[in-house]
mmCIF file of C-alpha atoms and ligand atoms in Angstrom:
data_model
loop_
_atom_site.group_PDB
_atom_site.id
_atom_site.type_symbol
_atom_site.label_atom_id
_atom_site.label_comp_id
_atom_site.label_asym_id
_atom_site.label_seq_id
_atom_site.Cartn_x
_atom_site.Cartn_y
_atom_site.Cartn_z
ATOM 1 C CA UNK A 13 0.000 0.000 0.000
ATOM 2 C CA UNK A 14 1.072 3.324 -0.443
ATOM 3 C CA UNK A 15 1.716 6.180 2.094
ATOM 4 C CA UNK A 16 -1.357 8.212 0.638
ATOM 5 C CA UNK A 17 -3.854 4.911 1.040
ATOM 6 C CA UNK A 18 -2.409 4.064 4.256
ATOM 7 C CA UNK A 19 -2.410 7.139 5.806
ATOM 8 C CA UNK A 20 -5.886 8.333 4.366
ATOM 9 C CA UNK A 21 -7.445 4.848 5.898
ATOM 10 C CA UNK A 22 -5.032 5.408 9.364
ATOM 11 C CA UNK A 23 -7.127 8.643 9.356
ATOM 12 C CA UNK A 24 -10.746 6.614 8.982
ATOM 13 C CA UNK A 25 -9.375 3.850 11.794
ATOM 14 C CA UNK A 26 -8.847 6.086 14.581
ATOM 15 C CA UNK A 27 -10.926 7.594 17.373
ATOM 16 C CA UNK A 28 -8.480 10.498 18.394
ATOM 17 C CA UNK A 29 -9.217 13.795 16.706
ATOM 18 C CA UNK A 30 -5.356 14.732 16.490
ATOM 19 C CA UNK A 31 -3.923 11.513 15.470
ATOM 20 C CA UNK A 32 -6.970 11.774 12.360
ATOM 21 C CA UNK A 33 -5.593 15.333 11.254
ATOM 22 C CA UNK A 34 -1.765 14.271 12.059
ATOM 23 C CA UNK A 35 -2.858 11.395 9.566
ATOM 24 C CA UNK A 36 -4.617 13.425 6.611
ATOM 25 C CA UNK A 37 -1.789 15.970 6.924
ATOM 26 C CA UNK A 38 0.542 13.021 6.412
ATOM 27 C CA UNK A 39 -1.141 11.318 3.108
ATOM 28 C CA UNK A 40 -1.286 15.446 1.494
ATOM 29 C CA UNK A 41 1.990 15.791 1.978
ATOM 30 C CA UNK A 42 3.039 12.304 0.646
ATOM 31 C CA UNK A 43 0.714 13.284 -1.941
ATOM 32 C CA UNK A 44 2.683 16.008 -2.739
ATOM 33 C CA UNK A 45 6.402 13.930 -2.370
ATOM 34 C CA UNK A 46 4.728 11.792 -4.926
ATOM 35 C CA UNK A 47 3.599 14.383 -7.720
ATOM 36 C CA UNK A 48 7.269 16.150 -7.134
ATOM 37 C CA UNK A 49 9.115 12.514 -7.722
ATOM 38 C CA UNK A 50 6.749 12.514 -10.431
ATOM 39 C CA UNK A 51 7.515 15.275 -12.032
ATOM 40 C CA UNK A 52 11.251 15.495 -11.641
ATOM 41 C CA UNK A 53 11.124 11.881 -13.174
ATOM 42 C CA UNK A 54 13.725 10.453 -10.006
ATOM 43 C CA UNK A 55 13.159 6.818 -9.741
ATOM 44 C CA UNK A 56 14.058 7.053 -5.660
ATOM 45 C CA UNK A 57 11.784 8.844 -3.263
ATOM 46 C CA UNK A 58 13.190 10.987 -0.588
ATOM 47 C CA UNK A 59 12.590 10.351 3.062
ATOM 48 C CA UNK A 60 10.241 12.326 5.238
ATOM 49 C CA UNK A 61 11.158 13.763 8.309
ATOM 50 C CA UNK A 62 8.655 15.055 10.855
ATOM 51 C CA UNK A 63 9.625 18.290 12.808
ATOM 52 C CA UNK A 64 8.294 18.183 15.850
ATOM 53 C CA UNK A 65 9.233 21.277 17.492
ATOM 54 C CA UNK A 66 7.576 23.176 19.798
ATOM 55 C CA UNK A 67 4.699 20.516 19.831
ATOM 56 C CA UNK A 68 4.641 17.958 22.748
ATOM 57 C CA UNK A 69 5.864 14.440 22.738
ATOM 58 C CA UNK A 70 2.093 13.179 22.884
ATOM 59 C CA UNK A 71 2.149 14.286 19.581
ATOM 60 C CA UNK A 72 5.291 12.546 18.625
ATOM 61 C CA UNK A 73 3.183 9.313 20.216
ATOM 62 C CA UNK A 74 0.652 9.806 17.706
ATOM 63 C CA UNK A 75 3.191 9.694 14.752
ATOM 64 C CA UNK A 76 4.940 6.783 16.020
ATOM 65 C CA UNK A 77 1.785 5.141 16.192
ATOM 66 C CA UNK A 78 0.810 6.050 12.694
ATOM 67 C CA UNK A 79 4.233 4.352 11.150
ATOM 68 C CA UNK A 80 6.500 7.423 10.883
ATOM 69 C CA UNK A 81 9.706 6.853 13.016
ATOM 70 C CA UNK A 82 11.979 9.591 11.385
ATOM 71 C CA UNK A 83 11.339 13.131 13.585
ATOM 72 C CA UNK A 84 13.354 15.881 13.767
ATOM 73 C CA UNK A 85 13.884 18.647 16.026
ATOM 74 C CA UNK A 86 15.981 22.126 16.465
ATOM 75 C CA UNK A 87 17.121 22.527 20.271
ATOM 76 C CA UNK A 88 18.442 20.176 22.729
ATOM 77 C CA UNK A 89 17.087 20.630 25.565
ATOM 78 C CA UNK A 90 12.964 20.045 23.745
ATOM 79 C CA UNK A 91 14.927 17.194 21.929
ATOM 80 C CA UNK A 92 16.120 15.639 24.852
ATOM 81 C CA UNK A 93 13.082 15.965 26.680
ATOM 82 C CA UNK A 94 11.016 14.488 24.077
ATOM 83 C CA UNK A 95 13.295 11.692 23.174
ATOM 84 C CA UNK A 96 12.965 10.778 26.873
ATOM 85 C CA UNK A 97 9.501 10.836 27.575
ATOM 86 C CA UNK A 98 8.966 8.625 24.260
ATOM 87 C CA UNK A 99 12.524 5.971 25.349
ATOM 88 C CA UNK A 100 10.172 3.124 25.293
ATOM 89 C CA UNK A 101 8.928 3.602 21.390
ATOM 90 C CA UNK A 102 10.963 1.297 19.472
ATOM 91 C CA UNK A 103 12.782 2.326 16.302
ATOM 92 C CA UNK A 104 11.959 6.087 16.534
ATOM 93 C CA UNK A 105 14.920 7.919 15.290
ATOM 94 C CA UNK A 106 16.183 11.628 16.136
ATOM 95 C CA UNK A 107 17.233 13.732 13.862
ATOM 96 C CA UNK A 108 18.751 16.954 15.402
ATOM 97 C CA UNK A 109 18.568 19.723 12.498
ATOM 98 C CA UNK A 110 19.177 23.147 14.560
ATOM 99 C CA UNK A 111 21.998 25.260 15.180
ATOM 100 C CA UNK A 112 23.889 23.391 18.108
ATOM 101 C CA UNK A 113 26.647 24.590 20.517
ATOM 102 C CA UNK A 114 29.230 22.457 21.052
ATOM 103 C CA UNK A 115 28.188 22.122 24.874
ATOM 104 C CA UNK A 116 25.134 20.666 23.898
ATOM 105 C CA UNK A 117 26.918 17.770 21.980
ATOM 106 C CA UNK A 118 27.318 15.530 24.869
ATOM 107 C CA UNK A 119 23.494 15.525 25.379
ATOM 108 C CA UNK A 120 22.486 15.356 21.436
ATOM 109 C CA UNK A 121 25.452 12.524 21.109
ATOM 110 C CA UNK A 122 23.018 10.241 23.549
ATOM 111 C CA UNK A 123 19.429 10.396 21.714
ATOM 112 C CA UNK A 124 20.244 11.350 18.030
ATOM 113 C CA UNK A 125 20.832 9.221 15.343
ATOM 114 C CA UNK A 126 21.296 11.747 13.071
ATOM 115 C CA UNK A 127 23.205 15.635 13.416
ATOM 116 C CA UNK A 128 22.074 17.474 10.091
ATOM 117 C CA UNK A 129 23.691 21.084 10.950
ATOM 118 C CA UNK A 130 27.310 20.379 11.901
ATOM 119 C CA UNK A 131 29.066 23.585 10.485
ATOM 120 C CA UNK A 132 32.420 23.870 11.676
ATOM 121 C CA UNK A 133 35.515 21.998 12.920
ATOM 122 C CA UNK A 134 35.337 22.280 16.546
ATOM 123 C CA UNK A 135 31.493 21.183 16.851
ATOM 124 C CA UNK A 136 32.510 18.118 14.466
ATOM 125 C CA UNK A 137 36.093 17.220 17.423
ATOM 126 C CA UNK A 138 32.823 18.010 20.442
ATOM 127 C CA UNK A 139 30.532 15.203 18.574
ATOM 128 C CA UNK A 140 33.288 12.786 18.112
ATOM 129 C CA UNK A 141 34.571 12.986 21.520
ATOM 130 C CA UNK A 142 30.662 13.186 22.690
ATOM 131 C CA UNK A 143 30.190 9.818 20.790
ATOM 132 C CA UNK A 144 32.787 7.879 22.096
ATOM 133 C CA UNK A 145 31.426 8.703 25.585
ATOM 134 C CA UNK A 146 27.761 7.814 24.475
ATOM 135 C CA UNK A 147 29.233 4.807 22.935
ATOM 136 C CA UNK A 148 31.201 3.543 26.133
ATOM 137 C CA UNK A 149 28.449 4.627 28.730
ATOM 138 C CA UNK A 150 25.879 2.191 27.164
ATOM 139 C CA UNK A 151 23.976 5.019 25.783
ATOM 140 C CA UNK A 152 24.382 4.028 21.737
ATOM 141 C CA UNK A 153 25.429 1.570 20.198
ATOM 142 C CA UNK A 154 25.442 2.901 16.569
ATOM 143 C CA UNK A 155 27.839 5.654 14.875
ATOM 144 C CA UNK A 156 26.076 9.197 15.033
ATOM 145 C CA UNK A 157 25.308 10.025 11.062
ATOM 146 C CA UNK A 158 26.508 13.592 10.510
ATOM 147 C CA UNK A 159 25.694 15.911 7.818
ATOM 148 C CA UNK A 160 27.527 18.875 7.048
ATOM 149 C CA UNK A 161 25.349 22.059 6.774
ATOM 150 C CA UNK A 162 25.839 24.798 4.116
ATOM 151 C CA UNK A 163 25.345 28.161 4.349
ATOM 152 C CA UNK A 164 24.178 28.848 -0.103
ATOM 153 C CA UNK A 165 23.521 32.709 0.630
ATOM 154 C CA UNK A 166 25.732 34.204 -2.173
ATOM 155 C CA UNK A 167 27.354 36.489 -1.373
ATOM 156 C CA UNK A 168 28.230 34.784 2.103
ATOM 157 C CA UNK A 169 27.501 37.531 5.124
ATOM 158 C CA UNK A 170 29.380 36.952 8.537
ATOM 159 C CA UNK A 171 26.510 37.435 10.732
ATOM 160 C CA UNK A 172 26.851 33.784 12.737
ATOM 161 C CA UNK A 173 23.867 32.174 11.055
ATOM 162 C CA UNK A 174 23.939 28.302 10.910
ATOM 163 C CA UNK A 175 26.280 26.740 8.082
ATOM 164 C CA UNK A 176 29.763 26.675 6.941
ATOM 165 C CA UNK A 177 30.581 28.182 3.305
ATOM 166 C CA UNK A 178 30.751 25.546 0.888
ATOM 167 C CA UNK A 179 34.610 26.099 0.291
ATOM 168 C CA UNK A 180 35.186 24.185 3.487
ATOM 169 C CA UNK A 181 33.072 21.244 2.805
ATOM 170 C CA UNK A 182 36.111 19.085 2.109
ATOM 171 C CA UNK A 183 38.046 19.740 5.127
ATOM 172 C CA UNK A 184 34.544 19.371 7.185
ATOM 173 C CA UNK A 185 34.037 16.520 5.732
ATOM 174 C CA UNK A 186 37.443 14.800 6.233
ATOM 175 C CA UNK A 187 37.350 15.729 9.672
ATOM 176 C CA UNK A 188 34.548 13.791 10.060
ATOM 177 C CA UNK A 189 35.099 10.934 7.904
ATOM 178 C CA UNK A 190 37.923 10.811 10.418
ATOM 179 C CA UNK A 191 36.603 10.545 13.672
ATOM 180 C CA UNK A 192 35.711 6.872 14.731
ATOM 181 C CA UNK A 193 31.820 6.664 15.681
ATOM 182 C CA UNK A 194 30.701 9.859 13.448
ATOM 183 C CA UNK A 195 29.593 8.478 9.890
ATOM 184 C CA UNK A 196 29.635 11.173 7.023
ATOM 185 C CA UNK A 197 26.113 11.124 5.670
ATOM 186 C CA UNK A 198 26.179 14.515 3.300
ATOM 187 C CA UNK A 199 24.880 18.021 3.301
ATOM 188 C CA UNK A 200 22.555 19.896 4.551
ATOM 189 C CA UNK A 201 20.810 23.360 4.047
ATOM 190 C CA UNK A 202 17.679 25.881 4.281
ATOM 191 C CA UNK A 203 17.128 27.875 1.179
ATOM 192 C CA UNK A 204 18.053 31.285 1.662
ATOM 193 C CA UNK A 205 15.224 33.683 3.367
ATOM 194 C CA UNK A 206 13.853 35.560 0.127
ATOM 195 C CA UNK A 207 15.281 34.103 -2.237
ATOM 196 C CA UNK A 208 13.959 31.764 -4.985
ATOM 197 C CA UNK A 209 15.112 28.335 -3.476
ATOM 198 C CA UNK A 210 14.942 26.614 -6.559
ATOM 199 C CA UNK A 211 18.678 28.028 -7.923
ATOM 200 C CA UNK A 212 19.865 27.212 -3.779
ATOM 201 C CA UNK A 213 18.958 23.700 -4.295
ATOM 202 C CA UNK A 214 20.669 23.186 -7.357
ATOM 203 C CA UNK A 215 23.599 24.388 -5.893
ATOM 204 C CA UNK A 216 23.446 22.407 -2.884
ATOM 205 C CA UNK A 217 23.208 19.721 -5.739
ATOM 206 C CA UNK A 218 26.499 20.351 -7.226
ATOM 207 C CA UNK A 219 28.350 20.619 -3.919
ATOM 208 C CA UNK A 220 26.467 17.301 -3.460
ATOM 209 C CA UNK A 221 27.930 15.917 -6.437
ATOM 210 C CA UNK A 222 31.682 17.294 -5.428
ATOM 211 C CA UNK A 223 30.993 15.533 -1.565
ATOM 212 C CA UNK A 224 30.323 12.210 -3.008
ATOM 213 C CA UNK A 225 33.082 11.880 -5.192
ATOM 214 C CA UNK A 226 35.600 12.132 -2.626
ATOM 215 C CA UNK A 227 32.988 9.951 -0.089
ATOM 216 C CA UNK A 228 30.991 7.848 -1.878
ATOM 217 C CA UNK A 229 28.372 6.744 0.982
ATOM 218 C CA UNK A 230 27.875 10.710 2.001
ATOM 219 C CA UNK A 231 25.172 11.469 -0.989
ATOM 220 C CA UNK A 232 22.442 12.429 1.549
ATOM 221 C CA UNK A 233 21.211 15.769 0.548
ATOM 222 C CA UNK A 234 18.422 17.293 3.505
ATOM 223 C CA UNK A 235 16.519 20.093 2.205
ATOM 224 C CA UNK A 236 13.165 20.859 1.737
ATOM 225 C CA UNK A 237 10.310 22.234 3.921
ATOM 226 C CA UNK A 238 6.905 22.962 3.833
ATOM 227 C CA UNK A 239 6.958 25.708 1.503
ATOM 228 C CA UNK A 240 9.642 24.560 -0.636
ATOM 229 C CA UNK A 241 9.367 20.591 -0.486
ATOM 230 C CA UNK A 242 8.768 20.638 -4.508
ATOM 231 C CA UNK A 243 12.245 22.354 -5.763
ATOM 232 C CA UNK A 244 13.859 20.310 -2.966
ATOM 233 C CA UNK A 245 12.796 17.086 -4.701
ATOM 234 C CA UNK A 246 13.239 18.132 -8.166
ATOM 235 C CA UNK A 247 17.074 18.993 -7.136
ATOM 236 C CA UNK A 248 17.665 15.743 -5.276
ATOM 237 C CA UNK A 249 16.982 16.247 -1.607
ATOM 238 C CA UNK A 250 16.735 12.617 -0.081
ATOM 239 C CA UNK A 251 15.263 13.286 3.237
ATOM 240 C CA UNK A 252 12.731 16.403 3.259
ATOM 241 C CA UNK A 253 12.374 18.412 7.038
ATOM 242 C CA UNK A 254 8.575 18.802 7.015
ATOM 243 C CA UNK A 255 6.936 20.616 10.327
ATOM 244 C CA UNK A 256 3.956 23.041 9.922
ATOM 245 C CA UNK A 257 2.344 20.727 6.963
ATOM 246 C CA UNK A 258 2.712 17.681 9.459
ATOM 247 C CA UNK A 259 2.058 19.217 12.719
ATOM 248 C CA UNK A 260 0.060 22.789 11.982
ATOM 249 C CA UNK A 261 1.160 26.196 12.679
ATOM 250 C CA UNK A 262 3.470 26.076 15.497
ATOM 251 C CA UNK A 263 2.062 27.705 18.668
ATOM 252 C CA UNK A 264 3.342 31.247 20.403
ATOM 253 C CA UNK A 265 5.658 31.281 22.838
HETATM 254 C C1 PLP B 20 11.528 24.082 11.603
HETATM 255 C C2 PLP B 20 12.490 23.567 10.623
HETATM 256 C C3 PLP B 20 12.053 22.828 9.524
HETATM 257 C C4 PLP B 20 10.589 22.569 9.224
HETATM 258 O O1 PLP B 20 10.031 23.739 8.704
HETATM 259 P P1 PLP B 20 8.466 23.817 8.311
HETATM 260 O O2 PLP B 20 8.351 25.115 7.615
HETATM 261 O O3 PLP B 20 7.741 23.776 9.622
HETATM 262 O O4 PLP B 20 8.166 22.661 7.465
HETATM 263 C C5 PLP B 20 13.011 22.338 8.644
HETATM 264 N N1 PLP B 20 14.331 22.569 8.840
HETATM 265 C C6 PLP B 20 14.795 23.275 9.893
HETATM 266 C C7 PLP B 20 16.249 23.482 10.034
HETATM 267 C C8 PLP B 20 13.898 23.793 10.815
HETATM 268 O O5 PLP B 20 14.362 24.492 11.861
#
């Protein structure tokens, strides 16, 4: 069955008003995944990811419960929270995708399975030595996948916003193809604020391209949100970050 069927009937099967609209919003936007694969004529289909943040783990329940096990979330400390209060749900994995100080690594290095936004050479030596202590405490048992993020404003302002400037991909990367229990997955990046994304993407594309030739497993490309899913998926993303569509409009705080 496909996601669209399955979800759509997940919707009709269940009692609980939020789990039904967590499910239709699931099946429209595999709806859309599957007109963009469509149209961009890929024969793979790229992952979802549900971002979570700033709803509760209750919510992350009802996903579980509906099949989806990738989630992804922006700051530690919700992460961690949430990641605990859901320990006993089997195969859900964590994929952290904010900006993240390197004095948080020691606490992402324990739940994660996945860093998306690792920008710059001393957060990649904070992971590595973060993982090895996960690794020895008991508290994984599985390399942490790391993706490099990329900063594709052009011209590149030094204002401290997430992602490294694609000329240092390869060193990034090397580092942390280097370090024992991180595992180079691929790149990373959020379209540049008011810009046309589709031009981003096929950039991040390109520097895709350049990654994988020098490390041939690292050819995940994360991009995509709600509003731009469709250019992210006609220029290769392979695992989409999808919140609002998923979850609603976040709430105030
Ligand atoms: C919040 C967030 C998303 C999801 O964005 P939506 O617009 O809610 O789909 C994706 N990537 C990052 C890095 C985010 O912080």
């Amino acid at each position: 069955m496909d996601y669209v069927t399955a979800f759509r009937s997940a919707a009709e099967n269940t009692e609980d008003p939020r789990t039904r609209q967590l499910a239709l919003n699931l099946a429209a936007v595999h709806q859309r995944i599957d007109a963009a694969v469509e149209a961009s004529g890929r024969q793979d289909r790229p992952e979802l990811i549900v971002v979570t943040k700033y709803f509760p783990a209750e919510d992350v329940q009802r996903l579980h419960q509906l099949g989806v096990r990738e989630i992804g979330e922006n700051k530690d400390q919700e992460a961690a929270a949430k990641a605990a209060a859901t320990g006993s749900l089997t195969q859900l994995r964590w994929h952290f995708i904010g900006q993240l100080q390197t004095n948080k690594a020691k606490s992402v290095a324990r739940y994660a399975h996945s860093v998306h936004s690792a920008d710059r050479a001393k957060l990649i030596r904070a992971l590595g030595a973060a993982t090895d202590r996960a690794v020895e405490e008991g508290h994984r048992d599985s390399p942490l996948e790391v993706l490099i993020q990329v900063d594709l404003r052009d011209p590149l302002p030094d204002d401290g916003r997430g992602g490294a400037d694609p000329a240092q991909i390869p060193q990034l990367a090397e580092a942390i193809a280097g370090t024992e229990h991180l595992q180079l997955a691929g790149l990373m990046a959020v379209a540049p604020l008011g810009e046309e994304p589709a031009p981003a993407f096929a950039r991040l594309q390109e520097l895709s391209a350049e990654l994988s030739a020098a490390h041939p497993q690292a050819t995940a490309i994360s991009a995509g949100m709600s509003q731009d899913l469709e250019p992210a998926v006609q220029y290769g993303a392979t695992r989409l970050r999808i919140g609002r569509d998923v979850l609603g409009e976040r709430p105030q705080h």
